[in-house]
Amino acid sequence: PVAPLVAVPTKPATGSEVGRAALITLHDGRKLGFISPHLIPRMAVCDPDLIDGLPAGLAAATGLDALSHCVETFLSPRINPPAEAIALDGAGRIWRNIEANISGGTPQTRWEMMMGALEGGLTFQKGLGAVHALSHALGGLSEPKLHHGVLNAILLPPVLRFNEGHVGDKIARLKQA
């Protein structure tokens, strides 16, 4: 038994407010993941006012991290149509609102970003892909020290190009969303 966990996200990124995992980065750069049903928050308070004033660089990096969760989940070869639908909706929310959010946004655009990140967190239990496999390894380097979201943003376009011929009509559906 553990104390009830209440999550209050202060940036739209990992979807940890609905996740069952924790990630710890050790001093030597190794990342250790822990997965347990005890880590699922009992409640999430997603207040768009809490991400008001997020610095532009952090808003961009965390927003693109959330987008990569949705995109990679949607493109994963594992079969889970409900997760794909949620990931596609989350990707659309993020894509339509990230630019406004980088410059501060409105309560509505911040809420859309939070919901997109939450949807990514709900769905990436289906599995992620090459973007995260690479960014976790590169993020463990001591120099240069790069933000996880920045790495995902850099890696997403070439991984999408590489995978495009192997995912059927999913790229077209993603573009439509």
PDB file of C-alpha atoms in Angstrom:
ATOM      1  CA  PRO A   1       0.000   0.000   0.000  1.00  0.00           C
ATOM      2  CA  VAL A   2       1.145   3.524  -0.798  1.00  0.00           C
ATOM      3  CA  ALA A   3      -0.167   6.975  -0.008  1.00  0.00           C
ATOM      4  CA  PRO A   4      -2.601   8.314  -2.612  1.00  0.00           C
ATOM      5  CA  LEU A   5      -0.780  10.213  -5.330  1.00  0.00           C
ATOM      6  CA  VAL A   6      -2.197  13.429  -6.770  1.00  0.00           C
ATOM      7  CA  ALA A   7      -0.466  14.739  -9.908  1.00  0.00           C
ATOM      8  CA  VAL A   8      -0.375  18.425 -10.798  1.00  0.00           C
ATOM      9  CA  PRO A   9       1.414  18.906 -14.128  1.00  0.00           C
ATOM     10  CA  THR A  10       3.257  22.201 -14.548  1.00  0.00           C
ATOM     11  CA  LYS A  11       4.197  21.631 -18.180  1.00  0.00           C
ATOM     12  CA  PRO A  12       2.441  19.703 -20.947  1.00  0.00           C
ATOM     13  CA  ALA A  13       4.974  16.968 -21.600  1.00  0.00           C
ATOM     14  CA  THR A  14       5.111  13.418 -20.325  1.00  0.00           C
ATOM     15  CA  GLY A  15       1.535  12.603 -19.425  1.00  0.00           C
ATOM     16  CA  SER A  16       2.878  11.305 -16.110  1.00  0.00           C
ATOM     17  CA  GLU A  17      -0.350  12.480 -14.507  1.00  0.00           C
ATOM     18  CA  VAL A  18      -1.970   9.350 -15.977  1.00  0.00           C
ATOM     19  CA  GLY A  19       1.092   7.102 -16.144  1.00  0.00           C
ATOM     20  CA  ARG A  20       2.272   4.086 -14.222  1.00  0.00           C
ATOM     21  CA  ALA A  21       5.977   4.722 -14.552  1.00  0.00           C
ATOM     22  CA  ALA A  22       8.772   6.760 -13.062  1.00  0.00           C
ATOM     23  CA  LEU A  23      12.134   7.475 -14.635  1.00  0.00           C
ATOM     24  CA  ILE A  24      15.240   8.237 -12.617  1.00  0.00           C
ATOM     25  CA  THR A  25      18.468   9.453 -14.224  1.00  0.00           C
ATOM     26  CA  LEU A  26      21.562   8.392 -12.313  1.00  0.00           C
ATOM     27  CA  HIS A  27      24.732  10.493 -12.029  1.00  0.00           C
ATOM     28  CA  ASP A  28      26.451   8.305 -14.626  1.00  0.00           C
ATOM     29  CA  GLY A  29      23.691   9.075 -17.151  1.00  0.00           C
ATOM     30  CA  ARG A  30      21.878   5.742 -16.971  1.00  0.00           C
ATOM     31  CA  LYS A  31      18.105   5.991 -16.880  1.00  0.00           C
ATOM     32  CA  LEU A  32      16.186   3.548 -14.748  1.00  0.00           C
ATOM     33  CA  GLY A  33      12.496   3.005 -15.318  1.00  0.00           C
ATOM     34  CA  PHE A  34      10.061   1.770 -12.724  1.00  0.00           C
ATOM     35  CA  ILE A  35       6.601   0.532 -13.626  1.00  0.00           C
ATOM     36  CA  SER A  36       3.960  -0.191 -11.030  1.00  0.00           C
ATOM     37  CA  PRO A  37       0.208   0.208 -10.670  1.00  0.00           C
ATOM     38  CA  HIS A  38       1.031   1.959  -7.369  1.00  0.00           C
ATOM     39  CA  LEU A  39       2.539   4.850  -9.368  1.00  0.00           C
ATOM     40  CA  ILE A  40      -0.748   5.707 -11.123  1.00  0.00           C
ATOM     41  CA  PRO A  41      -2.039   8.941  -9.616  1.00  0.00           C
ATOM     42  CA  ARG A  42      -5.458   8.738  -8.006  1.00  0.00           C
ATOM     43  CA  MET A  43      -6.227  12.226  -9.262  1.00  0.00           C
ATOM     44  CA  ALA A  44      -4.798  14.680 -11.769  1.00  0.00           C
ATOM     45  CA  VAL A  45      -5.331  18.418 -11.517  1.00  0.00           C
ATOM     46  CA  CYS A  46      -4.783  19.812 -15.017  1.00  0.00           C
ATOM     47  CA  ASP A  47      -5.028  23.572 -14.619  1.00  0.00           C
ATOM     48  CA  PRO A  48      -3.969  25.603 -17.688  1.00  0.00           C
ATOM     49  CA  ASP A  49      -3.072  28.534 -15.434  1.00  0.00           C
ATOM     50  CA  LEU A  50      -0.208  26.447 -14.003  1.00  0.00           C
ATOM     51  CA  ILE A  51       1.582  26.465 -17.366  1.00  0.00           C
ATOM     52  CA  ASP A  52       1.007  30.151 -18.033  1.00  0.00           C
ATOM     53  CA  GLY A  53       4.361  31.904 -18.294  1.00  0.00           C
ATOM     54  CA  LEU A  54       6.318  28.788 -19.255  1.00  0.00           C
ATOM     55  CA  PRO A  55       9.492  29.990 -21.015  1.00  0.00           C
ATOM     56  CA  ALA A  56       9.204  29.667 -24.809  1.00  0.00           C
ATOM     57  CA  GLY A  57      12.038  27.151 -25.135  1.00  0.00           C
ATOM     58  CA  LEU A  58      10.599  24.916 -22.443  1.00  0.00           C
ATOM     59  CA  ALA A  59       7.086  25.233 -23.894  1.00  0.00           C
ATOM     60  CA  ALA A  60       8.431  24.142 -27.285  1.00  0.00           C
ATOM     61  CA  ALA A  61      10.530  21.254 -25.942  1.00  0.00           C
ATOM     62  CA  THR A  62       7.860  19.837 -23.650  1.00  0.00           C
ATOM     63  CA  GLY A  63       5.141  20.284 -26.257  1.00  0.00           C
ATOM     64  CA  LEU A  64       7.206  18.413 -28.837  1.00  0.00           C
ATOM     65  CA  ASP A  65       7.900  15.674 -26.298  1.00  0.00           C
ATOM     66  CA  ALA A  66       4.133  15.268 -25.861  1.00  0.00           C
ATOM     67  CA  LEU A  67       3.662  15.296 -29.647  1.00  0.00           C
ATOM     68  CA  SER A  68       6.286  12.578 -30.071  1.00  0.00           C
ATOM     69  CA  HIS A  69       4.424  10.370 -27.561  1.00  0.00           C
ATOM     70  CA  CYS A  70       1.240  10.655 -29.591  1.00  0.00           C
ATOM     71  CA  VAL A  71       2.945  10.190 -32.966  1.00  0.00           C
ATOM     72  CA  GLU A  72       5.048   7.210 -31.910  1.00  0.00           C
ATOM     73  CA  THR A  73       2.090   5.515 -30.237  1.00  0.00           C
ATOM     74  CA  PHE A  74      -0.046   6.035 -33.327  1.00  0.00           C
ATOM     75  CA  LEU A  75       2.652   4.584 -35.585  1.00  0.00           C
ATOM     76  CA  SER A  76       3.541   1.643 -33.324  1.00  0.00           C
ATOM     77  CA  PRO A  77       2.925  -1.696 -35.052  1.00  0.00           C
ATOM     78  CA  ARG A  78       1.142  -3.057 -31.982  1.00  0.00           C
ATOM     79  CA  ILE A  79      -2.601  -3.367 -32.508  1.00  0.00           C
ATOM     80  CA  ASN A  80      -4.681  -1.189 -30.195  1.00  0.00           C
ATOM     81  CA  PRO A  81      -7.297   0.861 -32.107  1.00  0.00           C
ATOM     82  CA  PRO A  82      -8.560   2.791 -29.023  1.00  0.00           C
ATOM     83  CA  ALA A  83      -5.004   3.880 -28.160  1.00  0.00           C
ATOM     84  CA  GLU A  84      -4.424   4.916 -31.782  1.00  0.00           C
ATOM     85  CA  ALA A  85      -7.596   7.022 -31.807  1.00  0.00           C
ATOM     86  CA  ILE A  86      -6.618   8.773 -28.581  1.00  0.00           C
ATOM     87  CA  ALA A  87      -3.041   9.314 -29.829  1.00  0.00           C
ATOM     88  CA  LEU A  88      -4.306  10.773 -33.099  1.00  0.00           C
ATOM     89  CA  ASP A  89      -6.610  13.157 -31.229  1.00  0.00           C
ATOM     90  CA  GLY A  90      -3.764  14.174 -28.909  1.00  0.00           C
ATOM     91  CA  ALA A  91      -1.380  14.785 -31.818  1.00  0.00           C
ATOM     92  CA  GLY A  92      -3.968  17.016 -33.482  1.00  0.00           C
ATOM     93  CA  ARG A  93      -4.587  19.013 -30.313  1.00  0.00           C
ATOM     94  CA  ILE A  94      -0.879  19.571 -29.803  1.00  0.00           C
ATOM     95  CA  TRP A  95      -0.110  20.417 -33.444  1.00  0.00           C
ATOM     96  CA  ARG A  96      -2.943  22.972 -33.626  1.00  0.00           C
ATOM     97  CA  ASN A  97      -1.961  24.704 -30.364  1.00  0.00           C
ATOM     98  CA  ILE A  98       1.783  24.389 -29.839  1.00  0.00           C
ATOM     99  CA  GLU A  99       2.783  27.506 -31.774  1.00  0.00           C
ATOM    100  CA  ALA A 100       0.357  29.713 -29.843  1.00  0.00           C
ATOM    101  CA  ASN A 101       1.488  28.125 -26.591  1.00  0.00           C
ATOM    102  CA  ILE A 102       5.150  28.849 -27.223  1.00  0.00           C
ATOM    103  CA  SER A 103       4.294  32.543 -27.162  1.00  0.00           C
ATOM    104  CA  GLY A 104       2.136  32.236 -24.034  1.00  0.00           C
ATOM    105  CA  GLY A 105      -1.160  31.143 -25.520  1.00  0.00           C
ATOM    106  CA  THR A 106      -4.572  31.460 -23.960  1.00  0.00           C
ATOM    107  CA  PRO A 107      -6.223  29.384 -21.258  1.00  0.00           C
ATOM    108  CA  GLN A 108      -7.888  27.381 -24.059  1.00  0.00           C
ATOM    109  CA  THR A 109      -4.670  26.667 -26.003  1.00  0.00           C
ATOM    110  CA  ARG A 110      -2.873  25.744 -22.775  1.00  0.00           C
ATOM    111  CA  TRP A 111      -5.733  23.388 -21.864  1.00  0.00           C
ATOM    112  CA  GLU A 112      -5.553  21.788 -25.330  1.00  0.00           C
ATOM    113  CA  MET A 113      -1.816  21.230 -24.858  1.00  0.00           C
ATOM    114  CA  MET A 114      -2.388  19.684 -21.442  1.00  0.00           C
ATOM    115  CA  MET A 115      -5.059  17.365 -22.824  1.00  0.00           C
ATOM    116  CA  GLY A 116      -2.822  16.374 -25.758  1.00  0.00           C
ATOM    117  CA  ALA A 117       0.005  15.536 -23.353  1.00  0.00           C
ATOM    118  CA  LEU A 118      -2.384  13.607 -21.126  1.00  0.00           C
ATOM    119  CA  GLU A 119      -3.625  11.651 -24.153  1.00  0.00           C
ATOM    120  CA  GLY A 120      -0.035  10.830 -25.090  1.00  0.00           C
ATOM    121  CA  GLY A 121       0.534   9.555 -21.559  1.00  0.00           C
ATOM    122  CA  LEU A 122      -2.577   7.406 -21.731  1.00  0.00           C
ATOM    123  CA  THR A 123      -1.592   5.846 -25.020  1.00  0.00           C
ATOM    124  CA  PHE A 124       2.143   5.284 -24.951  1.00  0.00           C
ATOM    125  CA  GLN A 125       1.547   2.183 -22.876  1.00  0.00           C
ATOM    126  CA  LYS A 126       1.026   0.745 -26.405  1.00  0.00           C
ATOM    127  CA  GLY A 127       4.675   1.402 -27.089  1.00  0.00           C
ATOM    128  CA  LEU A 128       6.944   4.097 -28.399  1.00  0.00           C
ATOM    129  CA  GLY A 129       9.615   3.772 -31.069  1.00  0.00           C
ATOM    130  CA  ALA A 130      12.949   4.833 -32.497  1.00  0.00           C
ATOM    131  CA  VAL A 131      12.605   8.485 -31.458  1.00  0.00           C
ATOM    132  CA  HIS A 132      12.483   7.575 -27.784  1.00  0.00           C
ATOM    133  CA  ALA A 133      14.962   4.720 -28.089  1.00  0.00           C
ATOM    134  CA  LEU A 134      17.491   7.193 -29.477  1.00  0.00           C
ATOM    135  CA  SER A 135      16.609  10.183 -27.289  1.00  0.00           C
ATOM    136  CA  HIS A 136      16.838   8.183 -24.058  1.00  0.00           C
ATOM    137  CA  ALA A 137      20.314   6.976 -25.018  1.00  0.00           C
ATOM    138  CA  LEU A 138      21.478  10.419 -26.177  1.00  0.00           C
ATOM    139  CA  GLY A 139      19.887  12.124 -23.171  1.00  0.00           C
ATOM    140  CA  GLY A 140      22.111  10.035 -20.912  1.00  0.00           C
ATOM    141  CA  LEU A 141      25.286  11.612 -22.275  1.00  0.00           C
ATOM    142  CA  SER A 142      27.043  13.913 -19.843  1.00  0.00           C
ATOM    143  CA  GLU A 143      28.104  16.254 -22.674  1.00  0.00           C
ATOM    144  CA  PRO A 144      26.412  17.807 -24.491  1.00  0.00           C
ATOM    145  CA  LYS A 145      23.495  17.939 -22.065  1.00  0.00           C
ATOM    146  CA  LEU A 146      20.331  17.993 -24.169  1.00  0.00           C
ATOM    147  CA  HIS A 147      16.706  18.246 -23.081  1.00  0.00           C
ATOM    148  CA  HIS A 148      14.623  15.141 -23.795  1.00  0.00           C
ATOM    149  CA  GLY A 149      11.986  17.152 -25.661  1.00  0.00           C
ATOM    150  CA  VAL A 150      14.620  18.876 -27.814  1.00  0.00           C
ATOM    151  CA  LEU A 151      16.093  15.487 -28.721  1.00  0.00           C
ATOM    152  CA  ASN A 152      12.634  14.181 -29.631  1.00  0.00           C
ATOM    153  CA  ALA A 153      12.011  17.253 -31.791  1.00  0.00           C
ATOM    154  CA  ILE A 154      15.305  16.753 -33.639  1.00  0.00           C
ATOM    155  CA  LEU A 155      14.819  13.012 -34.103  1.00  0.00           C
ATOM    156  CA  LEU A 156      11.114  12.927 -35.024  1.00  0.00           C
ATOM    157  CA  PRO A 157      11.388  14.161 -38.663  1.00  0.00           C
ATOM    158  CA  PRO A 158      14.113  11.713 -39.793  1.00  0.00           C
ATOM    159  CA  VAL A 159      12.437   8.802 -37.985  1.00  0.00           C
ATOM    160  CA  LEU A 160       9.114   9.675 -39.652  1.00  0.00           C
ATOM    161  CA  ARG A 161      10.830   9.766 -43.060  1.00  0.00           C
ATOM    162  CA  PHE A 162      12.497   6.425 -42.365  1.00  0.00           C
ATOM    163  CA  ASN A 163       9.248   4.764 -41.235  1.00  0.00           C
ATOM    164  CA  GLU A 164       6.944   6.335 -43.827  1.00  0.00           C
ATOM    165  CA  GLY A 165       7.079   3.376 -46.212  1.00  0.00           C
ATOM    166  CA  HIS A 166       6.288   0.893 -43.443  1.00  0.00           C
ATOM    167  CA  VAL A 167       3.177   2.308 -41.748  1.00  0.00           C
ATOM    168  CA  GLY A 168       0.538   2.105 -44.464  1.00  0.00           C
ATOM    169  CA  ASP A 169      -1.821   5.081 -44.544  1.00  0.00           C
ATOM    170  CA  LYS A 170      -0.946   6.248 -41.029  1.00  0.00           C
ATOM    171  CA  ILE A 171       1.226   9.197 -42.130  1.00  0.00           C
ATOM    172  CA  ALA A 172      -1.644  10.520 -44.264  1.00  0.00           C
ATOM    173  CA  ARG A 173      -4.048  10.088 -41.329  1.00  0.00           C
ATOM    174  CA  LEU A 174      -1.583  11.850 -39.042  1.00  0.00           C
ATOM    175  CA  LYS A 175      -1.248  14.777 -41.462  1.00  0.00           C
ATOM    176  CA  GLN A 176      -5.033  15.022 -41.666  1.00  0.00           C
ATOM    177  CA  ALA A 177      -5.335  15.208 -37.871  1.00  0.00           C
TER     178      ALA A 177
END
